[in-house]
Short mmCIF file of C-alpha atoms and ligand atoms in Angstrom, two decimals:
data_model
loop_
_atom_site.label_atom_id
_atom_site.label_comp_id
_atom_site.label_asym_id
_atom_site.label_seq_id
_atom_site.Cartn_x
_atom_site.Cartn_y
_atom_site.Cartn_z
CA UNK A 1 15.44 -38.48 24.27
CA UNK A 2 16.62 -42.01 23.72
CA UNK A 3 19.91 -42.55 22.03
CA UNK A 4 19.66 -44.04 18.57
CA UNK A 5 22.30 -46.66 19.32
CA UNK A 6 19.75 -49.40 18.61
CA UNK A 7 19.92 -48.27 14.97
CA UNK A 8 20.74 -44.80 13.67
CA UNK A 9 18.27 -45.20 10.80
CA UNK A 10 15.16 -45.13 12.99
CA UNK A 11 13.33 -41.95 13.94
CA UNK A 12 13.67 -40.35 17.36
CA UNK A 13 10.03 -41.09 18.18
CA UNK A 14 10.50 -44.80 17.44
CA UNK A 15 13.77 -44.90 19.40
CA UNK A 16 12.01 -43.23 22.34
CA UNK A 17 9.17 -45.74 22.15
CA UNK A 18 11.49 -48.76 21.95
CA UNK A 19 13.60 -47.74 24.91
CA UNK A 20 10.73 -46.54 27.13
CA UNK A 21 9.61 -48.81 29.98
CA UNK A 22 7.09 -51.23 28.44
CA UNK A 23 3.91 -52.33 30.20
CA UNK A 24 1.09 -54.80 29.78
CA UNK A 25 -2.23 -53.21 28.80
CA UNK A 26 -4.91 -54.50 31.18
CA UNK A 27 -8.31 -52.94 31.92
CA UNK A 28 -7.29 -49.70 30.21
CA UNK A 29 -4.16 -49.36 32.38
CA UNK A 30 -0.48 -49.81 31.58
CA UNK A 31 0.89 -52.25 34.20
CA UNK A 32 4.02 -54.22 34.96
CA UNK A 33 3.80 -58.01 35.22
CA UNK A 34 2.59 -59.08 38.66
CA UNK A 35 5.93 -60.84 39.20
CA UNK A 36 7.88 -57.78 38.01
CA UNK A 37 9.67 -60.03 35.52
CA UNK A 38 10.69 -58.88 32.04
CA UNK A 39 12.30 -60.56 29.06
CA UNK A 40 14.59 -59.30 26.30
CA UNK A 41 13.63 -58.21 22.78
CA UNK A 42 16.26 -58.75 20.07
CA UNK A 43 17.16 -57.03 16.84
CA UNK A 44 17.53 -59.99 14.45
CA UNK A 45 19.80 -58.01 12.15
CA UNK A 46 22.45 -57.90 14.90
CA UNK A 47 21.35 -60.40 17.55
CA UNK A 48 21.55 -57.59 20.12
CA UNK A 49 19.04 -56.88 22.89
CA UNK A 50 17.17 -53.65 22.14
CA UNK A 51 14.78 -53.47 25.08
CA UNK A 52 12.86 -55.52 27.65
CA UNK A 53 9.12 -56.12 27.97
CA UNK A 54 7.00 -57.53 30.82
CA UNK A 55 6.79 -61.29 31.15
CA UNK A 56 3.11 -62.00 31.77
CA UNK A 57 2.25 -65.21 33.59
CA UNK A 58 -0.89 -66.82 35.05
CA UNK A 59 -1.63 -64.00 37.47
CA UNK A 60 -1.52 -61.41 34.68
CA UNK A 61 -3.63 -63.66 32.46
CA UNK A 62 -6.19 -63.85 35.29
CA UNK A 63 -6.22 -60.06 35.67
CA UNK A 64 -6.64 -59.56 31.93
CA UNK A 65 -9.39 -62.18 31.57
CA UNK A 66 -11.29 -60.70 34.56
CA UNK A 67 -11.09 -57.27 32.94
CA UNK A 68 -12.33 -58.63 29.61
CA UNK A 69 -15.09 -60.57 31.41
CA UNK A 70 -16.31 -57.44 33.23
CA UNK A 71 -16.10 -55.40 30.03
CA UNK A 72 -18.20 -58.01 28.24
CA UNK A 73 -20.72 -58.81 30.99
CA UNK A 74 -21.41 -55.27 32.18
CA UNK A 75 -19.33 -52.82 30.15
CA UNK A 76 -20.50 -50.61 27.30
CA UNK A 77 -18.76 -52.28 24.35
CA UNK A 78 -21.23 -55.06 23.42
CA UNK A 79 -24.09 -52.64 24.15
CA UNK A 80 -22.88 -49.72 22.05
CA UNK A 81 -24.80 -48.98 18.90
CA UNK A 82 -23.32 -50.78 15.92
CA UNK A 83 -22.42 -47.51 14.24
CA UNK A 84 -20.63 -46.21 17.33
CA UNK A 85 -18.54 -49.40 17.49
CA UNK A 86 -17.78 -48.91 13.80
CA UNK A 87 -16.73 -45.30 14.37
CA UNK A 88 -14.25 -46.33 17.08
CA UNK A 89 -12.74 -49.04 14.85
CA UNK A 90 -12.45 -46.48 12.04
CA UNK A 91 -10.67 -44.14 14.47
CA UNK A 92 -8.23 -46.97 15.34
CA UNK A 93 -7.50 -47.33 11.59
CA UNK A 94 -6.93 -43.58 11.21
CA UNK A 95 -4.55 -43.50 14.17
CA UNK A 96 -2.53 -46.47 12.87
CA UNK A 97 -2.30 -44.71 9.52
CA UNK A 98 -1.07 -41.53 11.21
CA UNK A 99 1.73 -43.58 12.79
CA UNK A 100 2.45 -45.61 9.65
CA UNK A 101 6.19 -44.86 9.56
CA UNK A 102 6.69 -45.69 13.24
CA UNK A 103 4.83 -48.98 12.90
CA UNK A 104 6.89 -49.88 9.82
CA UNK A 105 10.11 -49.05 11.69
CA UNK A 106 9.05 -51.19 14.66
CA UNK A 107 8.18 -54.15 12.41
CA UNK A 108 11.52 -53.89 10.66
CA UNK A 109 13.54 -53.50 13.85
CA UNK A 110 11.76 -56.26 15.76
CA UNK A 111 10.97 -58.83 13.06
CA UNK A 112 13.79 -58.08 10.60
CA UNK A 113 11.62 -57.50 7.53
CA UNK A 114 12.48 -54.66 5.12
CA UNK A 115 11.09 -51.33 6.28
CA UNK A 116 10.14 -50.54 2.68
CA UNK A 117 7.90 -53.63 2.60
CA UNK A 118 6.34 -53.13 6.05
CA UNK A 119 5.47 -49.61 4.88
CA UNK A 120 3.58 -50.72 1.78
CA UNK A 121 2.25 -54.10 2.94
CA UNK A 122 2.01 -54.86 6.67
CA UNK A 123 0.83 -51.47 7.90
CA UNK A 124 -1.60 -50.54 5.07
CA UNK A 125 -3.18 -54.02 5.23
CA UNK A 126 -3.60 -53.50 8.99
CA UNK A 127 -5.37 -50.19 8.39
CA UNK A 128 -7.58 -51.85 5.74
CA UNK A 129 -8.81 -54.65 7.96
CA UNK A 130 -9.86 -52.22 10.70
CA UNK A 131 -11.78 -50.12 8.14
CA UNK A 132 -13.31 -53.19 6.49
CA UNK A 133 -14.46 -54.55 9.85
CA UNK A 134 -15.70 -51.09 10.92
CA UNK A 135 -18.07 -51.43 7.96
CA UNK A 136 -19.32 -54.82 9.11
CA UNK A 137 -20.50 -53.60 12.53
CA UNK A 138 -23.72 -52.25 11.00
CA UNK A 139 -24.31 -55.27 8.77
CA UNK A 140 -24.21 -58.14 11.26
CA UNK A 141 -27.80 -59.38 11.21
CA UNK A 142 -29.98 -62.46 11.69
CA UNK A 143 -32.74 -63.78 9.44
CA UNK A 144 -36.47 -64.44 9.65
CA UNK A 145 -37.84 -67.89 8.85
CA UNK A 146 -41.23 -69.17 7.62
CA UNK A 147 -41.47 -72.18 9.97
CA UNK A 148 -43.87 -75.08 9.38
CA UNK A 149 -44.48 -76.17 12.98
CA UNK A 150 -48.28 -76.44 13.52
CA UNK A 151 -49.66 -73.12 14.80
CA UNK A 152 -48.77 -69.49 14.18
CA UNK A 153 -45.21 -68.44 14.96
CA UNK A 154 -42.71 -65.70 14.30
CA UNK A 155 -39.13 -67.05 14.15
CA UNK A 156 -35.89 -65.20 13.68
CA UNK A 157 -32.21 -65.43 14.55
CA UNK A 158 -30.03 -63.01 16.47
CA UNK A 159 -26.28 -62.85 15.88
CA UNK A 160 -24.63 -62.15 19.22
CA UNK A 161 -20.97 -61.70 20.22
CA UNK A 162 -19.42 -64.92 21.45
CA UNK A 163 -18.02 -63.27 24.60
CA UNK A 164 -14.48 -63.08 25.94
CA UNK A 165 -11.96 -64.05 23.28
CA UNK A 166 -8.35 -65.18 23.81
CA UNK A 167 -6.07 -64.56 20.85
CA UNK A 168 -2.54 -65.92 20.47
CA UNK A 169 -0.47 -64.74 17.53
CA UNK A 170 2.91 -65.41 15.88
CA UNK A 171 5.84 -63.25 14.85
CA UNK A 172 5.87 -63.33 11.04
CA UNK A 173 3.49 -60.36 10.58
CA UNK A 174 3.29 -59.09 14.16
CA UNK A 175 1.01 -56.09 13.60
CA UNK A 176 -1.08 -57.59 10.79
CA UNK A 177 -1.73 -60.82 12.69
CA UNK A 178 -2.92 -58.77 15.67
CA UNK A 179 -5.23 -56.81 13.34
CA UNK A 180 -6.62 -59.92 11.60
CA UNK A 181 -7.60 -61.18 15.04
CA UNK A 182 -8.67 -58.01 16.84
CA UNK A 183 -10.66 -56.18 14.16
CA UNK A 184 -13.35 -58.83 13.55
CA UNK A 185 -13.67 -59.75 17.25
CA UNK A 186 -14.22 -56.10 18.14
CA UNK A 187 -16.61 -55.55 15.22
CA UNK A 188 -18.75 -58.38 16.61
CA UNK A 189 -18.82 -56.78 20.10
CA UNK A 190 -16.48 -59.25 21.81
CA UNK A 191 -13.85 -58.32 24.37
CA UNK A 192 -10.32 -59.66 23.95
CA UNK A 193 -7.14 -60.74 25.67
CA UNK A 194 -4.39 -60.99 23.07
CA UNK A 195 -0.97 -62.50 23.68
CA UNK A 196 1.70 -61.22 21.32
CA UNK A 197 4.55 -63.39 20.05
CA UNK A 198 7.52 -63.26 22.41
CA UNK A 199 9.90 -62.64 19.48
CA UNK A 200 8.07 -59.51 18.24
CA UNK A 201 6.12 -57.65 20.94
CA UNK A 202 6.84 -54.03 19.98
CA UNK A 203 4.19 -53.14 17.38
CA UNK A 204 1.47 -54.77 19.51
CA UNK A 205 2.53 -52.65 22.48
CA UNK A 206 2.32 -49.57 20.29
CA UNK A 207 -1.17 -50.72 19.27
CA UNK A 208 -2.15 -50.61 22.95
CA UNK A 209 -1.45 -46.87 22.92
CA UNK A 210 -3.62 -46.49 19.81
CA UNK A 211 -6.58 -48.30 21.41
CA UNK A 212 -6.21 -46.15 24.47
CA UNK A 213 -6.18 -42.98 22.39
CA UNK A 214 -9.11 -44.15 20.23
CA UNK A 215 -11.29 -44.29 23.35
CA UNK A 216 -11.90 -48.00 23.58
CA UNK A 217 -13.60 -48.65 26.95
CA UNK A 218 -11.33 -50.26 29.60
CA UNK A 219 -11.01 -54.03 29.43
CA UNK A 220 -12.25 -54.36 25.82
CA UNK A 221 -8.74 -55.07 24.54
CA UNK A 222 -6.06 -56.37 26.90
CA UNK A 223 -2.57 -56.87 25.50
CA UNK A 224 -0.05 -59.25 27.05
CA UNK A 225 3.59 -59.92 26.31
CA UNK A 226 4.92 -63.26 27.51
CA UNK A 227 6.02 -66.72 26.49
CA UNK A 228 3.87 -69.51 25.09
CA UNK A 229 3.96 -71.79 28.09
CA UNK A 230 3.93 -69.04 30.72
CA UNK A 231 1.17 -66.85 29.27
CA UNK A 232 -0.31 -68.54 26.17
CA UNK A 233 -1.10 -71.86 27.84
CA UNK A 234 -3.01 -70.45 30.87
CA UNK A 235 -4.88 -68.09 28.53
CA UNK A 236 -5.97 -70.93 26.22
CA UNK A 237 -7.06 -73.01 29.23
CA UNK A 238 -8.87 -70.23 31.13
CA UNK A 239 -12.44 -71.11 32.13
CA UNK A 240 -13.73 -67.55 31.76
CA UNK A 241 -12.66 -67.41 28.12
CA UNK A 242 -15.43 -68.28 25.64
CA UNK A 243 -13.31 -68.64 22.54
CA UNK A 244 -9.67 -68.99 21.57
CA UNK A 245 -8.26 -67.95 18.18
CA UNK A 246 -4.70 -69.07 17.45
CA UNK A 247 -2.20 -68.58 14.65
CA UNK A 248 1.11 -70.43 14.76
CA UNK A 249 2.56 -73.91 14.45
CA UNK A 250 0.41 -76.99 13.93
CA UNK A 251 2.14 -78.53 16.93
CA UNK A 252 1.01 -75.74 19.28
CA UNK A 253 -2.41 -75.67 17.55
CA UNK A 254 -2.95 -79.19 18.85
CA UNK A 255 -1.97 -78.08 22.39
CA UNK A 256 -4.47 -75.19 22.15
CA UNK A 257 -7.19 -77.66 21.27
CA UNK A 258 -6.42 -79.76 24.35
CA UNK A 259 -6.25 -76.69 26.58
CA UNK A 260 -9.64 -75.55 25.28
CA UNK A 261 -11.30 -78.84 26.17
CA UNK A 262 -11.71 -77.92 29.87
CA UNK A 263 -14.66 -75.58 29.29
CA UNK A 264 -15.22 -76.52 25.62
CA UNK A 265 -14.47 -72.99 24.53
CA UNK A 266 -14.82 -72.44 20.78
CA UNK A 267 -11.58 -72.77 18.81
CA UNK A 268 -10.27 -71.45 15.51
CA UNK A 269 -6.77 -72.24 14.28
CA UNK A 270 -4.62 -70.86 11.49
CA UNK A 271 -1.65 -73.19 11.22
CA UNK A 272 1.18 -74.22 8.98
CA UNK A 273 1.43 -74.96 5.30
CA UNK A 274 3.54 -76.52 2.58
CA UNK A 275 1.91 -74.80 -0.34
CA UNK A 276 2.47 -75.91 -3.94
CA UNK A 277 3.12 -73.58 -6.85
CA UNK A 278 2.40 -75.44 -10.10
CA UNK A 279 3.76 -74.16 -13.39
CA UNK A 280 2.21 -75.55 -16.58
CA UNK A 281 4.07 -75.52 -19.91
CA UNK A 282 1.84 -72.83 -21.41
CA UNK A 283 2.52 -70.33 -18.58
CA UNK A 284 4.07 -66.93 -19.32
CA UNK A 285 7.50 -68.10 -18.27
CA UNK A 286 9.05 -64.84 -17.08
CA UNK A 287 5.95 -63.97 -15.12
CA UNK A 288 5.88 -67.46 -13.56
CA UNK A 289 9.56 -67.24 -12.64
CA UNK A 290 9.16 -63.88 -10.90
CA UNK A 291 5.89 -64.97 -9.31
CA UNK A 292 7.00 -68.34 -7.96
CA UNK A 293 10.23 -66.79 -6.64
CA UNK A 294 8.21 -64.17 -4.82
CA UNK A 295 5.83 -66.90 -3.60
CA UNK A 296 8.65 -68.42 -1.54
CA UNK A 297 10.96 -65.47 -0.84
CA UNK A 298 8.38 -62.87 0.24
CA UNK A 299 8.80 -62.21 3.98
CA UNK A 300 11.89 -64.50 3.86
CA UNK A 301 9.63 -67.52 3.39
CA UNK A 302 8.21 -66.89 6.86
CA UNK A 303 4.65 -67.11 5.55
CA UNK A 304 2.24 -69.90 6.38
CA UNK A 305 1.18 -69.81 2.70
CA UNK A 306 4.71 -69.66 1.22
CA UNK A 307 4.97 -71.49 -2.11
CA UNK A 308 7.58 -73.89 -0.76
CA UNK A 309 6.98 -76.79 -3.17
CA UNK A 310 7.54 -75.76 -6.77
CA UNK A 311 6.19 -78.16 -9.39
CA UNK A 312 7.22 -77.37 -12.96
CA UNK A 313 6.33 -79.22 -16.15
CA UNK A 314 9.40 -81.03 -17.49
CA UNK A 315 9.29 -79.11 -20.80
CA UNK A 316 10.14 -75.86 -19.02
CA UNK A 317 11.63 -77.22 -15.78
CA UNK A 318 15.27 -76.30 -16.47
CA UNK A 319 14.35 -72.83 -17.66
CA UNK A 320 12.12 -72.09 -14.64
CA UNK A 321 14.56 -73.50 -12.07
CA UNK A 322 17.38 -71.52 -13.62
CA UNK A 323 15.21 -68.39 -13.59
CA UNK A 324 14.08 -68.79 -9.97
CA UNK A 325 17.68 -69.52 -8.92
CA UNK A 326 18.81 -66.37 -10.69
CA UNK A 327 16.16 -64.32 -8.89
CA UNK A 328 17.26 -65.92 -5.60
CA UNK A 329 20.87 -64.97 -6.27
CA UNK A 330 19.96 -61.38 -7.10
CA UNK A 331 17.93 -60.65 -3.95
CA UNK A 332 19.67 -58.07 -1.78
CA UNK A 333 19.89 -59.60 1.70
CA UNK A 334 20.56 -56.84 4.22
CA UNK A 335 19.20 -55.41 7.50
CA UNK A 336 15.55 -54.46 7.08
CA UNK A 337 16.24 -50.83 7.93
CA UNK A 338 18.69 -50.54 5.02
CA UNK A 339 16.59 -48.89 2.29
CA UNK A 340 18.08 -51.19 -0.37
CA UNK A 341 17.22 -54.38 1.54
CA UNK A 342 14.95 -56.83 -0.27
CA UNK A 343 15.26 -59.54 2.37
CA UNK A 344 16.17 -59.09 6.01
CA UNK A 345 17.33 -61.58 8.64
CA UNK A 346 15.12 -64.39 9.89
CA UNK A 347 13.23 -63.47 13.03
CA UNK A 348 15.31 -65.24 15.67
CA UNK A 349 18.32 -67.33 16.44
CA UNK A 350 16.00 -70.33 16.86
CA UNK A 351 14.42 -69.86 13.43
CA UNK A 352 17.85 -69.23 11.86
CA UNK A 353 19.25 -72.48 13.23
CA UNK A 354 16.11 -74.36 12.28
CA UNK A 355 16.17 -73.17 8.65
CA UNK A 356 19.92 -73.83 8.26
CA UNK A 357 19.31 -77.28 9.77
CA UNK A 358 16.67 -78.00 7.13
CA UNK A 359 19.02 -76.94 4.33
CA UNK A 360 21.72 -79.26 5.72
CA UNK A 361 19.25 -82.13 6.03
CA UNK A 362 18.12 -81.58 2.43
CA UNK A 363 21.71 -81.71 1.18
CA UNK A 364 22.40 -84.77 3.32
CA UNK A 365 19.33 -86.48 1.81
CA UNK A 366 20.59 -85.85 -1.72
CA UNK A 367 19.15 -82.47 -2.73
CA UNK A 368 21.12 -80.34 -5.18
CA UNK A 369 21.52 -76.64 -4.36
CA UNK A 370 20.99 -74.37 -7.38
CA UNK A 371 20.95 -71.13 -5.37
CA UNK A 372 21.94 -70.09 -1.84
CA UNK A 373 22.28 -72.91 0.65
CA UNK A 374 24.02 -71.08 3.48
CA UNK A 375 24.01 -68.17 5.89
CA UNK A 376 25.19 -64.85 4.46
CA UNK A 377 27.34 -63.67 7.37
CA UNK A 378 28.29 -64.44 10.95
CA UNK A 379 26.44 -61.38 12.16
CA UNK A 380 22.64 -61.44 12.50
CA UNK A 381 20.25 -64.17 11.35
CA UNK A 382 20.64 -63.88 7.56
CA UNK A 383 20.06 -66.89 5.32
CA UNK A 384 20.54 -66.91 1.55
CA UNK A 385 17.45 -67.43 -0.61
CA UNK A 386 17.78 -71.11 -1.44
CA UNK A 387 16.58 -73.36 -4.26
CA UNK A 388 16.81 -77.14 -3.86
CA UNK A 389 16.28 -79.64 -6.68
CA UNK A 390 16.41 -83.42 -6.75
CA UNK A 391 13.96 -83.52 -3.86
CA UNK A 392 11.12 -85.97 -3.31
CA UNK A 393 8.48 -86.89 -0.72
CA UNK A 394 10.01 -88.62 2.28
CA UNK A 395 12.69 -85.93 2.57
CA UNK A 396 12.15 -83.59 5.53
CA UNK A 397 12.59 -80.53 3.32
CA UNK A 398 9.65 -81.66 1.20
CA UNK A 399 7.36 -82.99 3.92
CA UNK A 400 7.83 -80.41 6.69
CA UNK A 401 7.19 -76.69 6.90
CA UNK A 402 10.59 -74.94 6.86
CA UNK A 403 9.29 -71.38 7.33
CA UNK A 404 12.33 -69.89 5.67
CA UNK A 405 13.51 -68.87 2.18
CA UNK A 406 13.90 -72.42 0.88
CA UNK A 407 12.01 -73.89 -2.08
CA UNK A 408 12.04 -77.49 -3.30
CA UNK A 409 11.60 -77.80 -7.06
CA UNK A 410 10.28 -80.97 -8.74
CA UNK A 411 9.48 -81.66 -12.40
CA UNK A 412 6.22 -83.28 -13.48
CA UNK A 413 5.70 -85.01 -16.77
CA UNK A 414 2.08 -85.99 -17.09
CA UNK A 415 -0.32 -83.96 -19.14
CA UNK A 416 -2.90 -85.68 -16.92
CA UNK A 417 -4.11 -83.15 -14.36
CA UNK A 418 -5.04 -85.80 -11.81
CA UNK A 419 -1.40 -86.90 -11.49
CA UNK A 420 -0.09 -83.43 -10.63
CA UNK A 421 -3.04 -82.77 -8.31
CA UNK A 422 -2.17 -85.95 -6.45
CA UNK A 423 1.41 -84.75 -5.92
CA UNK A 424 0.34 -81.23 -4.97
CA UNK A 425 -2.20 -82.56 -2.47
CA UNK A 426 0.29 -85.05 -0.98
CA UNK A 427 0.76 -83.12 2.27
CA UNK A 428 -0.84 -82.94 5.70
CA UNK A 429 -1.42 -79.22 5.02
CA UNK A 430 -3.94 -77.41 2.85
CA UNK A 431 -3.52 -73.68 3.28
CA UNK A 432 -2.80 -72.26 -0.18
CA UNK A 433 -1.56 -72.99 -3.69
CA UNK A 434 -0.79 -71.20 -6.91
CA UNK A 435 -1.32 -72.28 -10.50
CA UNK A 436 0.59 -70.77 -13.40
CA UNK A 437 -1.04 -71.25 -16.81
CA UNK A 438 -2.72 -69.34 -19.64
CA UNK A 439 -5.21 -72.16 -20.16
CA UNK A 440 -8.54 -71.32 -18.53
CA UNK A 441 -9.71 -74.88 -18.38
CA UNK A 442 -6.52 -76.04 -16.62
CA UNK A 443 -6.68 -73.04 -14.25
CA UNK A 444 -10.23 -73.85 -13.16
CA UNK A 445 -9.81 -77.62 -13.02
CA UNK A 446 -6.67 -77.36 -10.91
CA UNK A 447 -8.26 -74.71 -8.66
CA UNK A 448 -11.13 -77.10 -7.98
CA UNK A 449 -8.90 -80.12 -7.45
CA UNK A 450 -6.52 -78.54 -4.95
CA UNK A 451 -7.33 -79.26 -1.31
CA UNK A 452 -6.44 -75.78 -0.05
CA UNK A 453 -8.24 -72.79 1.43
CA UNK A 454 -6.77 -70.33 -1.09
CA UNK A 455 -5.84 -70.86 -4.73
CA UNK A 456 -4.07 -68.12 -6.65
CA UNK A 457 -3.92 -68.23 -10.46
CA UNK A 458 -0.94 -66.45 -12.03
CA UNK A 459 -0.24 -64.74 -8.71
CA UNK A 460 0.65 -65.69 -5.11
CA UNK A 461 0.38 -63.90 -1.75
CA UNK A 462 -2.48 -61.63 -2.80
CA UNK A 463 -4.45 -60.76 0.35
CA UNK A 464 -7.49 -58.62 0.90
CA UNK A 465 -9.62 -57.87 3.93
CA UNK A 466 -12.65 -59.08 1.93
CA UNK A 467 -11.20 -62.51 1.09
CA UNK A 468 -11.51 -65.43 3.51
CA UNK A 469 -8.18 -67.07 4.36
CA UNK A 470 -7.59 -70.35 6.18
CA UNK A 471 -6.78 -73.99 5.90
CA UNK A 472 -8.05 -77.37 4.81
CA UNK A 473 -6.66 -80.43 6.60
CA UNK A 474 -4.03 -79.73 9.29
CA UNK A 475 -3.66 -76.11 8.20
CA UNK A 476 -6.43 -75.14 10.56
CA UNK A 477 -10.04 -74.59 11.53
CA UNK A 478 -12.11 -71.62 10.39
CA UNK A 479 -11.29 -68.62 8.25
CA UNK A 480 -9.73 -65.21 8.86
CA UNK A 481 -11.01 -62.06 7.14
CA UNK A 482 -13.96 -61.53 4.83
CA UNK A 483 -17.54 -61.94 5.96
CA UNK A 484 -16.57 -65.48 6.90
CA UNK A 485 -14.44 -64.52 9.91
CA UNK A 486 -17.47 -63.05 11.66
CA UNK A 487 -18.67 -66.62 12.25
CA UNK A 488 -15.62 -67.09 14.49
CA UNK A 489 -16.82 -64.40 16.88
CA UNK A 490 -20.62 -64.74 16.81
CA UNK A 491 -23.18 -67.07 18.32
CA UNK A 492 -26.51 -67.62 16.58
CA UNK A 493 -29.67 -67.55 18.69
CA UNK A 494 -32.99 -68.78 17.29
CA UNK A 495 -36.02 -66.97 18.77
CA UNK A 496 -39.53 -68.32 18.22
CA UNK A 497 -42.66 -66.55 19.43
CA UNK A 498 -46.15 -68.05 19.35
CA UNK A 499 -48.49 -65.40 17.94
P1 NAI B 501 4.55 -71.31 17.98
O1 NAI B 501 3.35 -72.01 17.43
O2 NAI B 501 5.31 -71.94 19.07
O3 NAI B 501 4.13 -69.85 18.50
C1 NAI B 501 3.01 -69.12 18.07
C2 NAI B 501 2.35 -68.45 19.27
O4 NAI B 501 1.89 -69.45 20.17
C3 NAI B 501 3.30 -67.56 20.10
O5 NAI B 501 2.58 -66.45 20.58
C4 NAI B 501 3.69 -68.48 21.24
O6 NAI B 501 4.08 -67.78 22.40
C5 NAI B 501 2.40 -69.22 21.48
N1 NAI B 501 2.56 -70.52 22.16
C6 NAI B 501 3.62 -71.35 22.13
N2 NAI B 501 3.37 -72.43 22.89
C7 NAI B 501 2.13 -72.28 23.42
C8 NAI B 501 1.31 -73.06 24.28
N3 NAI B 501 1.73 -74.22 24.77
N4 NAI B 501 0.09 -72.60 24.60
C9 NAI B 501 -0.36 -71.43 24.11
N5 NAI B 501 0.38 -70.64 23.30
C10 NAI B 501 1.61 -71.06 22.95
O7 NAI B 501 5.51 -70.99 16.76
P2 NAI B 501 7.07 -70.67 16.84
O8 NAI B 501 7.74 -71.49 17.88
O9 NAI B 501 7.23 -69.22 16.94
O10 NAI B 501 7.53 -71.14 15.41
C11 NAI B 501 7.71 -72.53 15.18
C12 NAI B 501 7.22 -72.91 13.80
O11 NAI B 501 5.82 -72.71 13.72
C13 NAI B 501 7.77 -72.08 12.67
O12 NAI B 501 9.02 -72.53 12.29
C14 NAI B 501 6.73 -72.29 11.62
O13 NAI B 501 6.93 -73.51 10.98
C15 NAI B 501 5.44 -72.35 12.41
N6 NAI B 501 4.74 -71.05 12.44
C16 NAI B 501 3.62 -70.90 11.68
C17 NAI B 501 2.99 -69.68 11.63
C18 NAI B 501 1.77 -69.46 10.83
O14 NAI B 501 1.49 -68.33 10.46
N7 NAI B 501 0.98 -70.47 10.55
C19 NAI B 501 3.51 -68.52 12.32
C20 NAI B 501 4.67 -68.78 13.15
C21 NAI B 501 5.24 -70.02 13.16
MG1 MG B 502 7.40 -72.14 19.79
#
């Protein structure tokens, strides 16, 4: 049995898993990297190394893609009956649910997020998307068409799996991001090579065990741990990959696009954001304060849809800023495995330095700090929930995605909706937004006018497997979840027969 020195609060089974020798999952086998290399995994609450995982590189990518290619071209998965594929995905969901506590512990240990939140959000949402997509397997269908070409014809479409899919995911919701990618691709009958984020590989490695146990045929899902350049880049460029689905920074999204150009593989991208939360004077103030605080501080602001630009009508600006600052000051920042933690450390030393750098740059550019503004200790990657005022476009903190618990508040004065829409839309991103008002007409007008893939009214960060999620503008291409995501993993074939 492994010692619990990594953290005495985790269960023996999780400690055993973390400290066991980790392997890549390729062609239904657990294998070391071809080079034998490994890299360290850190606990962000302490900065200490907790284990090592294989460092996949080109040769491992080649092995994984070959396995996925074989599984797609001649294996059973795309040929299984739709209901059998659905049953296996349902089994995956059941198995994840059975290991809910262990997954929540792994997310907390590896990413830093509160265990209590991973337990009620990350893991249940992961289970949901597998069940939701299990339901879709039997409902993916083409259409028939009354065509007008001279003669007598029968025309219909077939919806077929796109083939071998490469998936590259980030660290902010390690398990959930894997599920958002894997569940629809598998429902459509694709085979997959997924590269986990180097900062948070543990829950994805545990998922490999679940797929194995669920009876997924070899090569249908291949799971790699490795760095972006070493493993992600050769995967995105691989000529035997038919499609690449990426979630991460806009900068790397652009590299993925270039890498995909070689064989013109299909691409979907879920990228950054700088989402506005707009509070109108008729909003329920207490509700708006709690809601807009949660919009930025949930998951430590490490959400692509974080409400990082807070626009408040001048009539209630002071009251809302004071309220959000008070919430910020009351959040218990502590290691994620501490049951009283409401906010854990940021994911990595790199992210910690980056976020503190943004706060410093904001202050340097003239922002006023009304809450937080610093690290909380010298131990671990903890940053105080931070509220900045006196900010304006042109400042880095307003224009760029911080991906940390930092919100920039700005008053607006116009009753004219067009003026606030212009400010809210003044960003290269278009992922999400929230509107806080009791006025139906304002709610609908603003929802229509926002250039964003998701608009929440009197709420923020509400996700469901049935709802499409994705970005306008430089926030990405395509949608995750809902019926919509199936388009990412299907080709459409038109068949016409002369009668
Ligand atoms: P990143 O975009 O570098 O990493 C995301 C994934 O892409 C990881 O699996 C990484 O290994 C992989 N990757 C990196 N370079 C690659 C390449 N050349 N080819 C193929 N794959 C590659 O994001 P990172 O460095 O972790 O975070 C940087 C910033 O990105 C964050 O501060 C945040 O602003 C943004 N970000 C946005 C996310 C989102 O959900 N939209 C998630 C994570 C980060
Ligand atoms: Mg990076």
